[in-house]
mmCIF file of C-alpha atoms in Angstrom:
data_model
loop_
_atom_site.group_PDB
_atom_site.id
_atom_site.type_symbol
_atom_site.label_atom_id
_atom_site.label_comp_id
_atom_site.label_asym_id
_atom_site.label_seq_id
_atom_site.Cartn_x
_atom_site.Cartn_y
_atom_site.Cartn_z
ATOM 1 C CA MET A 1 244.363 174.856 101.275
ATOM 2 C CA ARG A 2 244.493 177.458 104.018
ATOM 3 C CA PRO A 3 244.876 175.756 107.362
ATOM 4 C CA SER A 4 241.624 176.434 109.777
ATOM 5 C CA PRO A 5 242.777 178.847 112.823
ATOM 6 C CA ALA A 6 243.396 177.053 116.139
ATOM 7 C CA LYS A 7 240.527 177.024 118.336
ATOM 8 C CA ARG A 8 241.074 179.179 121.371
ATOM 9 C CA PRO A 9 241.005 177.221 124.746
ATOM 10 C CA PRO A 10 238.133 178.068 127.184
ATOM 11 C CA VAL A 11 238.645 180.860 129.299
ATOM 12 C CA ALA A 12 239.111 180.104 132.986
ATOM 13 C CA ALA A 13 237.241 182.714 134.782
ATOM 14 C CA THR A 14 235.151 181.190 137.412
ATOM 15 C CA PRO A 15 236.981 181.457 140.894
ATOM 16 C CA MET A 16 237.586 178.347 142.717
ATOM 17 C CA ALA A 17 235.827 179.731 145.663
ATOM 18 C CA PHE A 18 232.661 178.675 144.136
ATOM 19 C CA VAL A 19 233.927 175.041 143.876
ATOM 20 C CA GLN A 20 235.021 175.364 147.477
ATOM 21 C CA ALA A 21 231.432 176.293 148.351
ATOM 22 C CA ILE A 22 230.118 173.263 146.701
ATOM 23 C CA LEU A 23 232.597 171.166 148.754
ATOM 24 C CA ARG A 24 231.329 172.595 151.961
ATOM 25 C CA ALA A 25 227.848 171.061 150.849
ATOM 26 C CA TYR A 26 229.496 167.630 150.680
ATOM 27 C CA ALA A 27 231.066 168.303 153.887
ATOM 28 C CA ALA A 28 227.684 169.185 155.393
ATOM 29 C CA GLN A 29 226.150 165.656 154.351
ATOM 30 C CA ASN A 30 229.175 163.726 155.412
ATOM 31 C CA LYS A 31 229.795 162.687 151.804
ATOM 32 C CA SER A 32 232.803 162.520 149.452
ATOM 33 C CA PRO A 33 233.103 164.961 146.508
ATOM 34 C CA SER A 34 235.645 162.803 144.745
ATOM 35 C CA LYS A 35 233.232 161.826 141.826
ATOM 36 C CA ALA A 36 232.142 165.356 141.294
ATOM 37 C CA LEU A 37 235.671 166.592 141.040
ATOM 38 C CA GLU A 38 236.615 163.893 138.802
ATOM 39 C CA PHE A 39 233.674 164.331 136.639
ATOM 40 C CA ALA A 40 234.548 168.371 136.267
ATOM 41 C CA GLN A 41 238.368 167.183 135.729
ATOM 42 C CA ILE A 42 239.293 169.158 138.969
ATOM 43 C CA THR A 43 242.037 167.767 141.115
ATOM 44 C CA PRO A 44 241.859 167.619 144.853
ATOM 45 C CA SER A 45 244.935 169.825 145.173
ATOM 46 C CA GLN A 46 243.582 172.190 142.669
ATOM 47 C CA ALA A 47 240.291 172.815 144.511
ATOM 48 C CA LYS A 48 242.253 173.713 147.587
ATOM 49 C CA LYS A 49 243.872 176.763 145.727
ATOM 50 C CA SER A 50 241.768 179.728 146.619
ATOM 51 C CA ASN A 51 243.269 182.060 143.934
ATOM 52 C CA ALA A 52 242.875 179.450 141.184
ATOM 53 C CA HIS A 53 240.076 179.566 138.402
ATOM 54 C CA ILE A 54 238.085 177.015 136.258
ATOM 55 C CA THR A 55 236.047 177.283 133.069
ATOM 56 C CA ALA A 56 232.386 177.873 132.947
ATOM 57 C CA LEU A 57 231.961 174.246 131.606
ATOM 58 C CA GLN A 58 233.923 172.781 134.467
ATOM 59 C CA MET A 59 231.693 174.949 136.914
ATOM 60 C CA GLU A 60 228.306 173.567 135.214
ATOM 61 C CA ARG A 61 229.640 170.112 135.459
ATOM 62 C CA ILE A 62 230.490 169.986 139.043
ATOM 63 C CA SER A 63 227.342 171.878 139.947
ATOM 64 C CA SER A 64 225.176 169.551 138.091
ATOM 65 C CA PHE A 65 226.700 166.580 139.364
ATOM 66 C CA ALA A 66 226.626 167.893 143.088
ATOM 67 C CA MET A 67 222.995 169.041 142.798
ATOM 68 C CA HIS A 68 222.014 165.322 141.826
ATOM 69 C CA GLU A 69 224.278 163.554 144.179
ATOM 70 C CA LEU A 70 223.271 165.618 147.209
ATOM 71 C CA ASP A 71 219.721 165.923 145.898
ATOM 72 C CA ASP A 72 219.962 169.756 146.674
ATOM 73 C CA GLU A 73 219.638 172.268 144.010
ATOM 74 C CA VAL A 74 220.985 175.359 146.555
ATOM 75 C CA LEU A 75 223.965 173.204 147.372
ATOM 76 C CA GLY A 76 223.855 173.707 151.127
ATOM 77 C CA CYS A 77 223.087 177.356 150.908
ATOM 78 C CA LEU A 78 220.008 177.188 152.755
ATOM 79 C CA SER A 79 218.892 175.262 156.078
ATOM 80 C CA ARG A 80 217.018 172.850 154.133
ATOM 81 C CA GLN A 81 217.655 171.015 150.999
ATOM 82 C CA LEU A 82 215.677 171.860 147.820
ATOM 83 C CA PRO A 83 215.221 168.535 146.188
ATOM 84 C CA TRP A 84 216.228 168.214 142.443
ATOM 85 C CA GLY A 85 213.422 169.473 140.355
ATOM 86 C CA THR A 86 212.466 172.168 142.670
ATOM 87 C CA TYR A 87 213.441 175.166 140.483
ATOM 88 C CA GLY A 88 211.829 173.473 137.523
ATOM 89 C CA MET A 89 208.575 173.417 139.492
ATOM 90 C CA LEU A 90 208.717 177.245 140.390
ATOM 91 C CA VAL A 91 209.127 177.898 136.515
ATOM 92 C CA ARG A 92 206.358 175.601 135.741
ATOM 93 C CA ALA A 93 204.146 177.536 138.205
ATOM 94 C CA SER A 94 204.852 180.900 136.553
ATOM 95 C CA LEU A 95 204.519 179.840 132.935
ATOM 96 C CA THR A 96 201.094 180.722 132.214
ATOM 97 C CA SER A 97 201.485 184.225 133.701
ATOM 98 C CA PRO A 98 200.448 187.143 131.269
ATOM 99 C CA THR A 99 203.429 189.038 131.875
ATOM 100 C CA LEU A 100 206.957 189.005 133.436
ATOM 101 C CA GLY A 101 206.216 190.801 136.205
ATOM 102 C CA VAL A 102 203.137 188.493 137.512
ATOM 103 C CA ALA A 103 205.521 185.333 136.651
ATOM 104 C CA LEU A 104 208.495 186.746 138.900
ATOM 105 C CA LYS A 105 205.925 187.628 141.548
ATOM 106 C CA ARG A 106 204.517 184.187 141.374
ATOM 107 C CA TRP A 107 208.119 182.800 141.562
ATOM 108 C CA CYS A 108 208.786 184.849 144.699
ATOM 109 C CA ARG A 109 205.614 183.721 146.386
ATOM 110 C CA HIS A 110 206.412 179.992 145.697
ATOM 111 C CA HIS A 111 209.977 180.125 146.791
ATOM 112 C CA GLY A 112 208.843 181.429 150.179
ATOM 113 C CA LEU A 113 207.162 178.028 150.244
ATOM 114 C CA VAL A 114 210.028 176.023 150.210
ATOM 115 C CA THR A 115 212.465 178.150 152.437
ATOM 116 C CA ASP A 116 212.115 180.666 155.287
ATOM 117 C CA ASP A 117 215.816 181.484 155.254
ATOM 118 C CA ILE A 118 215.341 184.312 152.649
ATOM 119 C CA GLU A 119 212.570 186.228 151.332
ATOM 120 C CA LEU A 120 212.444 187.168 147.631
ATOM 121 C CA SER A 121 210.200 189.936 146.373
ATOM 122 C CA VAL A 122 209.575 192.419 143.278
ATOM 123 C CA GLU A 123 208.860 195.947 143.762
ATOM 124 C CA GLU A 124 208.171 198.954 141.370
ATOM 125 C CA LEU A 125 209.550 202.354 142.366
ATOM 126 C CA ASP A 126 209.926 205.360 140.394
ATOM 127 C CA GLY A 127 210.072 203.525 136.947
ATOM 128 C CA LYS A 128 212.618 201.055 138.249
ATOM 129 C CA ALA A 129 212.017 197.202 138.893
ATOM 130 C CA HIS A 130 213.716 195.954 142.056
ATOM 131 C CA ILE A 131 214.010 192.334 142.606
ATOM 132 C CA ARG A 132 215.087 191.923 146.133
ATOM 133 C CA LEU A 133 216.487 189.119 148.273
ATOM 134 C CA ARG A 134 216.213 189.560 151.974
ATOM 135 C CA GLU A 135 218.312 187.525 154.221
ATOM 136 C CA LEU A 136 215.858 186.314 157.000
ATOM 137 C CA LYS A 137 218.432 183.979 158.849
ATOM 138 C CA ASP A 138 222.111 183.951 158.957
ATOM 139 C CA LEU A 139 223.552 181.950 155.746
ATOM 140 C CA GLY A 140 227.223 181.309 157.291
ATOM 141 C CA ALA A 141 230.031 180.407 155.151
ATOM 142 C CA GLN A 142 227.501 179.779 152.223
ATOM 143 C CA ARG A 143 226.385 183.356 152.254
ATOM 144 C CA GLU A 144 228.010 184.817 149.293
ATOM 145 C CA PHE A 145 227.397 181.418 146.945
ATOM 146 C CA GLY A 146 224.054 181.301 148.066
ATOM 147 C CA VAL A 147 222.918 184.863 147.286
ATOM 148 C CA LEU A 148 224.705 185.125 144.009
ATOM 149 C CA SER A 149 223.371 181.719 142.756
ATOM 150 C CA ILE A 150 219.830 182.361 143.673
ATOM 151 C CA LEU A 151 219.690 185.873 142.135
ATOM 152 C CA ARG A 152 221.781 184.612 139.149
ATOM 153 C CA ASN A 153 219.184 181.823 138.489
ATOM 154 C CA LEU A 154 216.223 184.225 138.910
ATOM 155 C CA TYR A 155 217.869 186.626 136.358
ATOM 156 C CA GLY A 156 218.474 183.852 133.909
ATOM 157 C CA VAL A 157 214.936 182.656 134.244
ATOM 158 C CA ALA A 158 213.642 186.089 133.712
ATOM 159 C CA CYS A 159 215.488 186.366 130.554
ATOM 160 C CA TRP A 160 214.319 182.992 129.462
ATOM 161 C CA LEU A 161 210.640 183.581 130.109
ATOM 162 C CA ILE A 162 210.580 186.601 127.559
ATOM 163 C CA ASP A 163 213.403 185.380 125.343
ATOM 164 C CA SER A 164 215.224 188.471 125.679
ATOM 165 C CA ARG A 165 218.226 189.817 127.207
ATOM 166 C CA ILE A 166 217.370 192.194 130.289
ATOM 167 C CA THR A 167 219.664 195.177 130.705
ATOM 168 C CA LEU A 168 220.424 195.571 134.398
ATOM 169 C CA GLU A 169 220.949 199.122 135.611
ATOM 170 C CA GLN A 170 222.413 198.338 139.050
ATOM 171 C CA VAL A 171 223.328 194.808 140.879
ATOM 172 C CA GLN A 172 223.696 195.404 144.624
ATOM 173 C CA PHE A 173 225.015 192.850 147.264
ATOM 174 C CA ALA A 174 224.747 193.269 150.778
ATOM 175 C CA PHE A 175 228.034 191.304 151.464
ATOM 176 C CA GLU A 176 231.436 193.023 151.101
ATOM 177 C CA ALA A 177 233.373 192.617 147.929
ATOM 178 C CA PRO A 178 235.041 189.256 147.650
ATOM 179 C CA ALA A 179 238.595 188.698 146.218
ATOM 180 C CA HIS A 180 236.995 187.487 142.908
ATOM 181 C CA GLN A 181 234.844 190.554 142.543
ATOM 182 C CA ALA A 182 235.956 191.088 138.989
ATOM 183 C CA VAL A 183 233.937 187.959 137.753
ATOM 184 C CA TYR A 184 230.632 189.764 139.022
ATOM 185 C CA PRO A 185 230.018 192.002 136.151
ATOM 186 C CA LEU A 186 230.461 189.165 133.484
ATOM 187 C CA MET A 187 227.710 187.162 135.307
ATOM 188 C CA PHE A 188 225.230 189.864 135.526
ATOM 189 C CA GLN A 189 226.379 192.400 132.471
ATOM 190 C CA GLY A 190 225.723 195.503 134.751
ATOM 191 C CA PRO A 191 227.414 197.701 137.143
ATOM 192 C CA VAL A 192 227.992 195.814 140.538
ATOM 193 C CA GLN A 193 227.954 197.226 144.058
ATOM 194 C CA PHE A 194 229.080 195.426 147.275
ATOM 195 C CA GLY A 195 228.466 196.387 150.726
ATOM 196 C CA TYR A 196 225.005 197.663 149.827
ATOM 197 C CA THR A 197 222.704 198.846 152.653
ATOM 198 C CA GLU A 198 218.823 199.372 151.951
ATOM 199 C CA ALA A 199 217.695 203.048 152.429
ATOM 200 C CA SER A 200 214.845 201.894 154.550
ATOM 201 C CA ALA A 201 215.628 200.745 158.130
ATOM 202 C CA SER A 202 215.810 196.994 158.364
ATOM 203 C CA ASP A 203 217.354 194.458 160.513
ATOM 204 C CA HIS A 204 218.010 192.122 157.496
ATOM 205 C CA ALA A 205 220.660 192.447 154.600
ATOM 206 C CA VAL A 206 219.203 192.941 151.240
ATOM 207 C CA SER A 207 220.848 192.413 147.930
ATOM 208 C CA GLU A 208 218.931 193.342 144.597
ATOM 209 C CA LEU A 209 218.627 193.691 141.042
ATOM 210 C CA VAL A 210 217.417 196.892 139.402
ATOM 211 C CA MET A 211 216.031 196.967 136.033
ATOM 212 C CA ASN A 212 213.694 199.144 133.807
ATOM 213 C CA ALA A 213 210.070 198.422 135.292
ATOM 214 C CA SER A 214 208.889 198.344 131.699
ATOM 215 C CA TYR A 215 210.239 194.702 131.416
ATOM 216 C CA LEU A 216 207.629 193.614 133.890
ATOM 217 C CA GLU A 217 204.890 194.456 131.251
ATOM 218 C CA LEU A 218 206.589 192.381 128.610
ATOM 219 C CA PRO A 219 204.483 188.967 127.652
ATOM 220 C CA LEU A 220 206.064 185.530 128.114
ATOM 221 C CA ARG A 221 207.363 183.787 125.029
ATOM 222 C CA ARG A 222 207.645 180.329 126.424
ATOM 223 C CA ASP A 223 205.277 177.332 126.632
ATOM 224 C CA GLU A 224 205.452 173.745 128.359
ATOM 225 C CA ALA A 225 207.441 172.167 125.419
ATOM 226 C CA ALA A 226 209.953 174.853 125.738
ATOM 227 C CA LEU A 227 210.349 174.238 129.534
ATOM 228 C CA GLN A 228 211.002 170.502 128.960
ATOM 229 C CA ARG A 229 213.880 171.521 126.572
ATOM 230 C CA MET A 230 215.423 174.055 128.884
ATOM 231 C CA LEU A 231 215.165 171.839 131.981
ATOM 232 C CA GLU A 232 217.390 169.145 130.095
ATOM 233 C CA THR A 233 220.293 171.803 130.139
ATOM 234 C CA ALA A 234 219.095 174.329 132.752
ATOM 235 C CA LEU A 235 222.418 174.934 134.178
ATOM 236 C CA THR A 236 223.673 176.590 130.945
ATOM 237 C CA LEU A 237 220.853 179.007 131.250
ATOM 238 C CA THR A 238 222.625 182.394 130.789
ATOM 239 C CA VAL A 239 221.877 185.897 129.684
ATOM 240 C CA LEU A 240 224.570 186.011 127.061
ATOM 241 C CA GLN A 241 222.631 183.580 124.657
ATOM 242 C CA TYR A 242 219.995 186.381 124.184
ATOM 243 C CA ARG A 243 221.294 188.888 121.558
ATOM 244 C CA LYS A 244 217.996 190.894 121.601
ATOM 245 C CA ASP A 245 216.773 193.192 124.332
ATOM 246 C CA ARG A 246 213.105 193.258 123.364
ATOM 247 C CA LEU A 247 212.597 196.266 125.778
ATOM 248 C CA LEU A 248 215.245 198.491 124.287
ATOM 249 C CA LEU A 249 213.994 197.501 120.483
ATOM 250 C CA THR A 250 210.534 198.171 121.661
ATOM 251 C CA GLN A 251 211.453 201.536 123.130
ATOM 252 C CA VAL A 252 213.366 202.649 119.976
ATOM 253 C CA LYS A 253 210.895 201.741 117.656
ATOM 254 C CA GLN A 254 208.069 203.430 119.718
ATOM 255 C CA ALA A 255 210.276 206.624 119.714
ATOM 256 C CA LEU A 256 210.724 206.546 116.071
ATOM 257 C CA ALA A 257 207.021 206.072 115.350
ATOM 258 C CA MET A 258 205.935 208.653 117.648
ATOM 259 C CA HIS A 259 208.511 211.341 116.511
ATOM 260 C CA PRO A 260 208.954 210.599 112.912
ATOM 261 C CA GLN A 261 210.288 214.224 111.872
ATOM 262 C CA ASP A 262 212.387 214.476 115.049
ATOM 263 C CA THR A 263 214.507 211.394 115.032
ATOM 264 C CA HIS A 264 216.738 211.321 111.957
ATOM 265 C CA SER A 265 219.802 210.624 113.743
ATOM 266 C CA ALA A 266 221.167 208.995 117.138
ATOM 267 C CA GLU A 267 221.749 212.499 118.210
ATOM 268 C CA ASP A 268 217.758 213.461 118.007
ATOM 269 C CA LEU A 269 216.714 209.701 119.238
ATOM 270 C CA ALA A 270 219.031 209.326 122.161
ATOM 271 C CA PRO A 271 217.665 212.004 124.601
ATOM 272 C CA LEU A 272 214.143 210.553 124.053
ATOM 273 C CA LEU A 273 215.669 207.290 125.687
ATOM 274 C CA ASN A 274 217.851 208.926 128.448
ATOM 275 C CA LEU A 275 221.022 207.393 126.606
ATOM 276 C CA SER A 276 223.888 209.184 125.094
ATOM 277 C CA PRO A 277 224.059 208.761 121.182
ATOM 278 C CA ARG A 278 227.217 206.449 121.732
ATOM 279 C CA SER A 279 225.366 204.255 124.150
ATOM 280 C CA LEU A 280 222.671 204.000 121.766
ATOM 281 C CA HIS A 281 224.669 202.794 118.808
ATOM 282 C CA ARG A 282 226.596 200.348 121.108
ATOM 283 C CA GLN A 283 223.546 198.825 122.704
ATOM 284 C CA LEU A 284 221.831 198.113 119.317
ATOM 285 C CA LYS A 285 225.029 196.564 118.079
ATOM 286 C CA GLU A 286 225.127 194.504 121.069
ATOM 287 C CA GLU A 287 221.689 193.338 120.139
ATOM 288 C CA GLY A 288 222.570 192.501 116.761
ATOM 289 C CA THR A 289 220.878 195.411 114.875
ATOM 290 C CA SER A 290 221.476 199.096 114.040
ATOM 291 C CA LEU A 291 219.272 202.488 114.168
ATOM 292 C CA GLN A 292 219.183 202.236 110.583
ATOM 293 C CA VAL A 293 217.595 198.853 110.420
ATOM 294 C CA LEU A 294 214.962 200.103 113.023
ATOM 295 C CA LYS A 295 214.375 203.397 111.244
ATOM 296 C CA ASP A 296 213.551 201.084 108.095
ATOM 297 C CA GLU A 297 211.309 199.011 109.698
ATOM 298 C CA VAL A 298 209.171 201.637 111.428
ATOM 299 C CA ARG A 299 209.185 203.794 108.163
ATOM 300 C CA ARG A 300 208.007 200.768 105.758
ATOM 301 C CA GLU A 301 205.321 199.686 108.213
ATOM 302 C CA ARG A 302 203.930 203.416 108.663
ATOM 303 C CA ALA A 303 204.106 204.140 104.892
ATOM 304 C CA ILE A 304 202.490 200.783 103.839
ATOM 305 C CA GLU A 305 199.672 201.610 106.403
ATOM 306 C CA LEU A 306 199.048 205.084 105.114
ATOM 307 C CA LEU A 307 199.092 203.917 101.406
ATOM 308 C CA GLN A 308 196.584 201.252 102.364
ATOM 309 C CA ARG A 309 194.335 203.117 104.604
ATOM 310 C CA THR A 310 194.178 206.702 103.567
ATOM 311 C CA ARG A 311 194.129 208.757 100.180
ATOM 312 C CA LYS A 312 197.075 210.909 101.654
ATOM 313 C CA PRO A 313 199.022 212.142 98.630
ATOM 314 C CA VAL A 314 202.554 210.687 98.460
ATOM 315 C CA LYS A 315 204.378 213.699 99.882
ATOM 316 C CA GLN A 316 202.434 213.718 102.777
ATOM 317 C CA VAL A 317 202.901 210.007 103.367
ATOM 318 C CA ALA A 318 206.554 210.693 103.172
ATOM 319 C CA GLU A 319 206.515 213.205 105.743
ATOM 320 C CA SER A 320 204.135 211.087 108.256
ATOM 321 C CA ALA A 321 206.711 208.214 107.815
ATOM 322 C CA GLY A 322 209.593 210.375 108.584
ATOM 323 C CA PHE A 323 211.201 211.210 105.584
ATOM 324 C CA GLN A 324 212.781 214.714 104.843
ATOM 325 C CA ASN A 325 211.557 214.568 100.971
ATOM 326 C CA GLU A 326 209.438 212.828 98.518
ATOM 327 C CA LYS A 327 212.302 211.487 96.452
ATOM 328 C CA SER A 328 214.055 209.779 99.079
ATOM 329 C CA PHE A 329 210.883 208.225 100.127
ATOM 330 C CA ILE A 330 210.255 206.881 96.652
ATOM 331 C CA ARG A 331 213.496 205.541 96.370
ATOM 332 C CA ALA A 332 213.483 203.686 99.693
ATOM 333 C CA PHE A 333 210.103 202.418 98.979
ATOM 334 C CA LYS A 334 211.078 200.887 95.825
ATOM 335 C CA GLN A 335 214.026 199.010 97.550
ATOM 336 C CA TRP A 336 211.439 197.759 100.140
ATOM 337 C CA THR A 337 208.739 196.571 97.699
ATOM 338 C CA GLY A 338 209.995 196.845 94.343
ATOM 339 C CA GLN A 339 207.194 199.308 93.347
ATOM 340 C CA THR A 340 206.659 202.975 93.798
ATOM 341 C CA PRO A 341 204.313 204.331 96.305
ATOM 342 C CA ALA A 342 201.864 205.264 93.801
ATOM 343 C CA ALA A 343 202.099 201.730 91.862
ATOM 344 C CA PHE A 344 201.602 199.983 95.115
ATOM 345 C CA ARG A 345 198.298 202.044 95.962
ATOM 346 C CA ASP A 346 196.982 201.518 92.549
ATOM 347 C CA ALA A 347 197.539 197.823 92.924
ATOM 348 C CA ARG A 348 195.675 197.714 96.069
ATOM 349 C CA HIS A 349 193.116 199.754 94.382
ATOM 350 C CA ARG A 350 192.676 197.291 91.396
ATOM 351 C CA SER A 351 192.653 194.339 94.128
ATOM 352 C CA GLY A 352 189.498 195.967 95.391
ATOM 353 C CA LYS A 353 191.200 196.860 98.519
ATOM 354 C CA ALA A 354 190.918 200.695 97.895
ATOM 355 C CA PRO A 355 192.059 203.150 100.574
ATOM 356 C CA MET A 356 189.266 204.475 102.932
#
């Protein structure tokens, strides 16, 4: 019997600087962090090494323990504590929204009721959605950790609400690049810029996440039961668990349906999505699918609809569905349904569901 491969040890990529931010929160409340460090299996001497790293699980454990022990979900990053359950309350207040855009705007408005240190907003400009965090007060030594944590939390919640990866086109932070800047693209899955200065005149530093504005139109896919399950493990909330980007898949399928004879290849389709063929293939692979799979779905749906609802000859149905000839259409249709297009239509006619 062949031995099973050894499991790889967890990657220690989280900078110790984040742990040190949590220790400052303990110091601000004159409390000892010893139990939190022990729970996360971090020694006091390790915690002092600024260039050291821990695993994501260790970070999750110390964060969760500290939030409960300090009763502060922002871990000393704002001038007032946000008691345990505050962010769950914000999600619940947004859960009945019809779209992600409405949900995020509610989240930002309600967040303003619990703190006046920062201002969160969602704005649309030239087809882009900008989720902005404006610093209204000096956040001091906790600035980086606070801005990062709040935007990362909001990003994770947005993905969770629509059960989809959200592809970020730009992530911009007002503060200068920290020594551990290499970890940022891992947390946001997008290009990151530091030292960002907002184009419009403003006395306040602004950090922001930029995405396609169409994400804001997607419906929410969660309910109260899902929220209860999520809150049990809220700190594990990451965008990496979402394999599918529902907006990308929707855009690809819409383009295939609208231009059936002009989208036979990635080279034809990619320009319609403002992507390169290579990027299109790569992004679809990341979402666990392929262009061929999506083409088959769209063609099958279109062909069945035409066979059921119209009297168009099979050759015209093939063309309308995006096939280059009738022979390839018949072969594909038999693979999908086990019948030829003509047999499928005849069966519908015999069942009393004749085409119009």
